[in-house]
Amino acid sequence: NELKEEWKNIKDGGDFSLIEEFALKLNELALKEDIYLLEDYSKELIKNVEAFDIEKVDYLMNTFLELIENLKAKLEN
């Protein structure tokens, strides 16, 4: 929930430093909890922030909620 709030605050701002910080937090969480889907997502986000690929970063940020829903569904099964 905390990450969801942070995501809401930065997703449309276009501030790549905040997005990268968010991606690094996701990666840390993914490694700590062994969530491979989240790890892949965060690495992809970091890579595209560093490449300054605005379209790809925008796409990834817009699919974050979908990713969370997929993870929740997997946890419930």
PDB file of C-alpha atoms in Angstrom:
ATOM      1  CA  ASN A   1       0.000   0.000   0.000  1.00  0.00           C
ATOM      2  CA  GLU A   2       2.840   2.362   0.801  1.00  0.00           C
ATOM      3  CA  LEU A   3       4.380   1.663  -2.607  1.00  0.00           C
ATOM      4  CA  LYS A   4       1.004   2.120  -4.277  1.00  0.00           C
ATOM      5  CA  GLU A   5       0.725   5.602  -2.741  1.00  0.00           C
ATOM      6  CA  GLU A   6       4.246   6.470  -3.836  1.00  0.00           C
ATOM      7  CA  TRP A   7       3.452   5.183  -7.332  1.00  0.00           C
ATOM      8  CA  LYS A   8       0.342   7.391  -7.512  1.00  0.00           C
ATOM      9  CA  ASN A   9       2.386  10.435  -6.530  1.00  0.00           C
ATOM     10  CA  ILE A  10       5.126   9.947  -9.130  1.00  0.00           C
ATOM     11  CA  LYS A  11       3.567   8.099 -12.074  1.00  0.00           C
ATOM     12  CA  ASP A  12       2.486  11.191 -14.015  1.00  0.00           C
ATOM     13  CA  GLY A  13       5.165  13.593 -12.798  1.00  0.00           C
ATOM     14  CA  GLY A  14       7.856  12.630 -15.273  1.00  0.00           C
ATOM     15  CA  ASP A  15      10.570  12.965 -12.618  1.00  0.00           C
ATOM     16  CA  PHE A  16      12.996  10.221 -13.569  1.00  0.00           C
ATOM     17  CA  SER A  17      14.982  10.490 -10.338  1.00  0.00           C
ATOM     18  CA  LEU A  18      11.835   9.757  -8.289  1.00  0.00           C
ATOM     19  CA  ILE A  19      10.891   6.921 -10.636  1.00  0.00           C
ATOM     20  CA  GLU A  20      14.368   5.426 -10.328  1.00  0.00           C
ATOM     21  CA  GLU A  21      14.193   5.697  -6.526  1.00  0.00           C
ATOM     22  CA  PHE A  22      10.813   3.927  -6.653  1.00  0.00           C
ATOM     23  CA  ALA A  23      12.236   1.186  -8.919  1.00  0.00           C
ATOM     24  CA  LEU A  24      15.181   0.663  -6.570  1.00  0.00           C
ATOM     25  CA  LYS A  25      12.785   0.255  -3.621  1.00  0.00           C
ATOM     26  CA  LEU A  26      10.794  -2.293  -5.628  1.00  0.00           C
ATOM     27  CA  ASN A  27      13.985  -4.166  -6.479  1.00  0.00           C
ATOM     28  CA  GLU A  28      15.059  -4.226  -2.832  1.00  0.00           C
ATOM     29  CA  LEU A  29      11.653  -5.590  -1.808  1.00  0.00           C
ATOM     30  CA  ALA A  30      11.696  -8.149  -4.623  1.00  0.00           C
ATOM     31  CA  LEU A  31      15.114  -9.457  -3.574  1.00  0.00           C
ATOM     32  CA  LYS A  32      14.189  -9.536   0.110  1.00  0.00           C
ATOM     33  CA  GLU A  33      10.920 -11.406  -0.509  1.00  0.00           C
ATOM     34  CA  ASP A  34      12.050 -13.500  -3.527  1.00  0.00           C
ATOM     35  CA  ILE A  35       9.390 -12.059  -5.839  1.00  0.00           C
ATOM     36  CA  TYR A  36      10.829 -12.731  -9.282  1.00  0.00           C
ATOM     37  CA  LEU A  37       8.052 -10.971 -11.188  1.00  0.00           C
ATOM     38  CA  LEU A  38       8.660  -7.783  -9.221  1.00  0.00           C
ATOM     39  CA  GLU A  39      12.422  -8.124  -9.603  1.00  0.00           C
ATOM     40  CA  ASP A  40      12.122  -8.363 -13.398  1.00  0.00           C
ATOM     41  CA  TYR A  41       9.755  -5.395 -13.479  1.00  0.00           C
ATOM     42  CA  SER A  42      11.991  -3.205 -11.323  1.00  0.00           C
ATOM     43  CA  LYS A  43      15.136  -4.085 -13.315  1.00  0.00           C
ATOM     44  CA  GLU A  44      13.346  -3.260 -16.562  1.00  0.00           C
ATOM     45  CA  LEU A  45      12.166   0.042 -15.102  1.00  0.00           C
ATOM     46  CA  ILE A  46      15.663   0.958 -13.857  1.00  0.00           C
ATOM     47  CA  LYS A  47      17.207   0.040 -17.227  1.00  0.00           C
ATOM     48  CA  ASN A  48      14.749   2.254 -19.114  1.00  0.00           C
ATOM     49  CA  VAL A  49      15.106   5.160 -16.690  1.00  0.00           C
ATOM     50  CA  GLU A  50      18.871   5.033 -17.170  1.00  0.00           C
ATOM     51  CA  ALA A  51      18.396   4.892 -20.966  1.00  0.00           C
ATOM     52  CA  PHE A  52      15.937   7.795 -20.641  1.00  0.00           C
ATOM     53  CA  ASP A  53      13.344   5.868 -22.653  1.00  0.00           C
ATOM     54  CA  ILE A  54      10.323   8.004 -21.782  1.00  0.00           C
ATOM     55  CA  GLU A  55       7.758   5.879 -23.631  1.00  0.00           C
ATOM     56  CA  LYS A  56       8.920   2.622 -22.066  1.00  0.00           C
ATOM     57  CA  VAL A  57       9.108   4.129 -18.561  1.00  0.00           C
ATOM     58  CA  ASP A  58       5.614   5.561 -19.015  1.00  0.00           C
ATOM     59  CA  TYR A  59       4.329   2.175 -20.181  1.00  0.00           C
ATOM     60  CA  LEU A  60       5.944   0.344 -17.255  1.00  0.00           C
ATOM     61  CA  MET A  61       4.625   2.846 -14.720  1.00  0.00           C
ATOM     62  CA  ASN A  62       1.133   2.444 -16.166  1.00  0.00           C
ATOM     63  CA  THR A  63       1.285  -1.357 -15.837  1.00  0.00           C
ATOM     64  CA  PHE A  64       2.331  -1.311 -12.159  1.00  0.00           C
ATOM     65  CA  LEU A  65      -1.205  -1.817 -10.788  1.00  0.00           C
ATOM     66  CA  GLU A  66      -1.699  -4.734 -13.170  1.00  0.00           C
ATOM     67  CA  LEU A  67       1.512  -6.289 -11.853  1.00  0.00           C
ATOM     68  CA  ILE A  68       0.330  -5.864  -8.246  1.00  0.00           C
ATOM     69  CA  GLU A  69      -3.021  -7.488  -9.070  1.00  0.00           C
ATOM     70  CA  ASN A  70      -1.197 -10.432 -10.697  1.00  0.00           C
ATOM     71  CA  LEU A  71       0.997 -10.836  -7.627  1.00  0.00           C
ATOM     72  CA  LYS A  72      -2.008 -10.720  -5.298  1.00  0.00           C
ATOM     73  CA  ALA A  73      -3.763 -13.382  -7.372  1.00  0.00           C
ATOM     74  CA  LYS A  74      -0.685 -15.624  -7.224  1.00  0.00           C
ATOM     75  CA  LEU A  75      -0.422 -15.189  -3.452  1.00  0.00           C
ATOM     76  CA  GLU A  76      -4.058 -16.160  -2.966  1.00  0.00           C
ATOM     77  CA  ASN A  77      -3.594 -19.423  -4.901  1.00  0.00           C
TER      78      ASN A  77
END
